[in-house]
Amino acid sequence: MASKPDPDVIYVCGDCGEENNLKRGDVFKCRECGFRILFKKRVPHTKTKRFIAAN
Ligand SMILES: [Zn+2]
């Protein structure tokens, strides 16, 4: 299986509302206020997917 890069996931702090971009291994808490309850937020993908035909 080809390894896929982990997509960036935005977490919104349940206290101050700050958006935190956390990756695997990061401490799961708000970087702004230290609150530990974060809500997952979907990141809109604005990139257009391209299909390249391999000849
Ligand atoms: Zn916070």
Coordinates of N, CA and C and ligand atoms in Angstrom, one line a residue:
M1 N 0.8 -1.2 0.0 CA 0.0 0.0 0.0 C 0.9 1.3 0.0
A2 N 0.5 2.2 -0.8 CA 1.2 3.5 -0.8 C 0.8 4.3 0.4
S3 N 1.8 4.9 1.0 CA 1.5 5.7 2.2 C 1.0 7.0 1.8
K4 N -0.1 7.4 2.4 CA -0.7 8.7 2.1 C -0.3 9.7 3.2
P5 N 0.0 10.9 2.9 CA 0.4 11.9 3.9 C -0.9 12.2 4.7
D6 N -0.7 12.4 6.0 CA -1.8 12.7 6.9 C -2.4 14.1 6.5
P7 N -3.7 14.2 6.3 CA -4.3 15.5 6.0 C -4.3 16.3 7.2
D8 N -4.1 17.6 7.0 CA -4.1 18.5 8.1 C -5.5 18.6 8.7
V9 N -5.6 18.5 10.0 CA -6.9 18.6 10.6 C -6.9 19.8 11.5
I10 N -8.0 20.6 11.4 CA -8.1 21.8 12.2 C -9.0 21.4 13.4
Y11 N -8.6 21.8 14.6 CA -9.4 21.6 15.8 C -9.7 23.0 16.3
V12 N -11.0 23.1 16.7 CA -11.4 24.4 17.3 C -11.5 24.2 18.8
C13 N -10.9 25.1 19.5 CA -10.9 25.1 20.9 C -12.3 25.2 21.5
G14 N -12.6 24.4 22.5 CA -13.9 24.5 23.0 C -14.1 25.6 24.0
D15 N -13.0 26.3 24.3 CA -13.0 27.4 25.3 C -12.9 28.7 24.6
C16 N -11.8 29.0 23.9 CA -11.6 30.3 23.3 C -11.9 30.3 21.8
G17 N -12.1 29.2 21.2 CA -12.5 29.1 19.8 C -11.3 29.3 18.8
E18 N -10.1 29.2 19.4 CA -9.0 29.3 18.5 C -8.8 28.1 17.7
E19 N -8.4 28.3 16.4 CA -8.2 27.1 15.6 C -6.8 26.6 15.7
N20 N -6.7 25.3 16.0 CA -5.4 24.7 16.1 C -5.2 23.6 15.1
N21 N -4.1 23.8 14.4 CA -3.7 22.8 13.4 C -2.8 21.8 14.0
L22 N -3.4 20.6 14.3 CA -2.6 19.6 15.0 C -2.3 18.4 14.1
K23 N -1.2 17.9 14.3 CA -0.8 16.7 13.6 C -0.6 15.6 14.6
R24 N -0.4 14.4 14.0 CA -0.1 13.3 14.8 C 1.1 13.5 15.7
G25 N 0.9 13.2 17.0 CA 2.0 13.4 17.9 C 2.0 14.7 18.6
D26 N 1.2 15.6 18.1 CA 1.1 16.9 18.8 C 0.4 16.7 20.1
V27 N 0.6 17.6 21.1 CA -0.1 17.6 22.3 C -1.5 18.1 22.0
F28 N -2.5 17.3 22.4 CA -3.9 17.6 22.1 C -4.4 18.7 23.1
K29 N -4.1 19.9 22.8 CA -4.7 21.0 23.6 C -4.5 22.3 22.8
C30 N -5.3 23.2 23.2 CA -5.3 24.5 22.5 C -3.9 25.2 22.8
R31 N -3.4 25.7 21.7 CA -2.1 26.4 21.8 C -2.3 27.8 22.3
E32 N -3.5 28.3 22.3 CA -3.8 29.7 22.7 C -4.0 29.7 24.3
C33 N -4.9 28.8 24.7 CA -5.2 28.9 26.1 C -4.9 27.6 26.9
G34 N -4.6 26.6 26.2 CA -4.3 25.3 26.9 C -5.4 24.4 27.2
F35 N -6.6 24.8 26.8 CA -7.8 24.0 27.0 C -7.7 22.7 26.2
R36 N -8.2 21.6 26.9 CA -7.9 20.3 26.3 C -9.1 19.7 25.6
I37 N -10.1 20.4 25.4 CA -11.3 19.9 24.7 C -11.4 20.7 23.4
L38 N -11.1 19.9 22.3 CA -11.1 20.5 21.0 C -12.1 19.8 20.1
F39 N -12.6 20.6 19.2 CA -13.6 20.0 18.3 C -13.0 20.0 16.9
K40 N -13.2 18.8 16.2 CA -12.7 18.7 14.9 C -13.4 19.5 13.9
K41 N -12.7 20.1 13.0 CA -13.2 20.9 12.0 C -12.7 20.5 10.7
R42 N -13.7 20.3 9.7 CA -13.2 19.9 8.4 C -12.6 21.0 7.7
V43 N -11.5 20.6 7.0 CA -10.8 21.6 6.2 C -11.3 21.5 4.8
P44 N -11.8 22.6 4.3 CA -12.3 22.6 2.9 C -11.1 22.5 1.9
H45 N -11.2 21.6 1.0 CA -10.2 21.4 0.0 C -10.5 22.3 -1.2
T46 N -9.6 23.2 -1.4 CA -9.8 24.1 -2.5 C -9.0 23.7 -3.8
K47 N -8.2 22.8 -3.6 CA -7.4 22.4 -4.7 C -8.2 21.6 -5.7
T48 N -8.0 21.8 -6.9 CA -8.7 21.1 -7.9 C -7.9 19.8 -8.2
K49 N -8.6 18.7 -8.1 CA -8.0 17.5 -8.4 C -7.7 17.3 -9.9
R50 N -6.6 16.9 -10.2 CA -6.3 16.7 -11.6 C -6.0 15.2 -11.9
F51 N -6.5 14.8 -13.0 CA -6.2 13.4 -13.4 C -5.2 13.5 -14.6
I52 N -4.1 12.9 -14.4 CA -3.1 12.9 -15.4 C -3.1 11.5 -16.1
A53 N -3.3 11.5 -17.4 CA -3.4 10.3 -18.1 C -1.9 9.8 -18.4
A54 N -1.6 8.7 -17.9 CA -0.2 8.2 -18.2 C -0.3 7.4 -19.5
N55 N 0.5 7.7 -20.4 CA 0.4 7.0 -21.7 C 1.3 5.8 -21.7
Ligands
ZN1 ZN -8.3 27.9 23.5

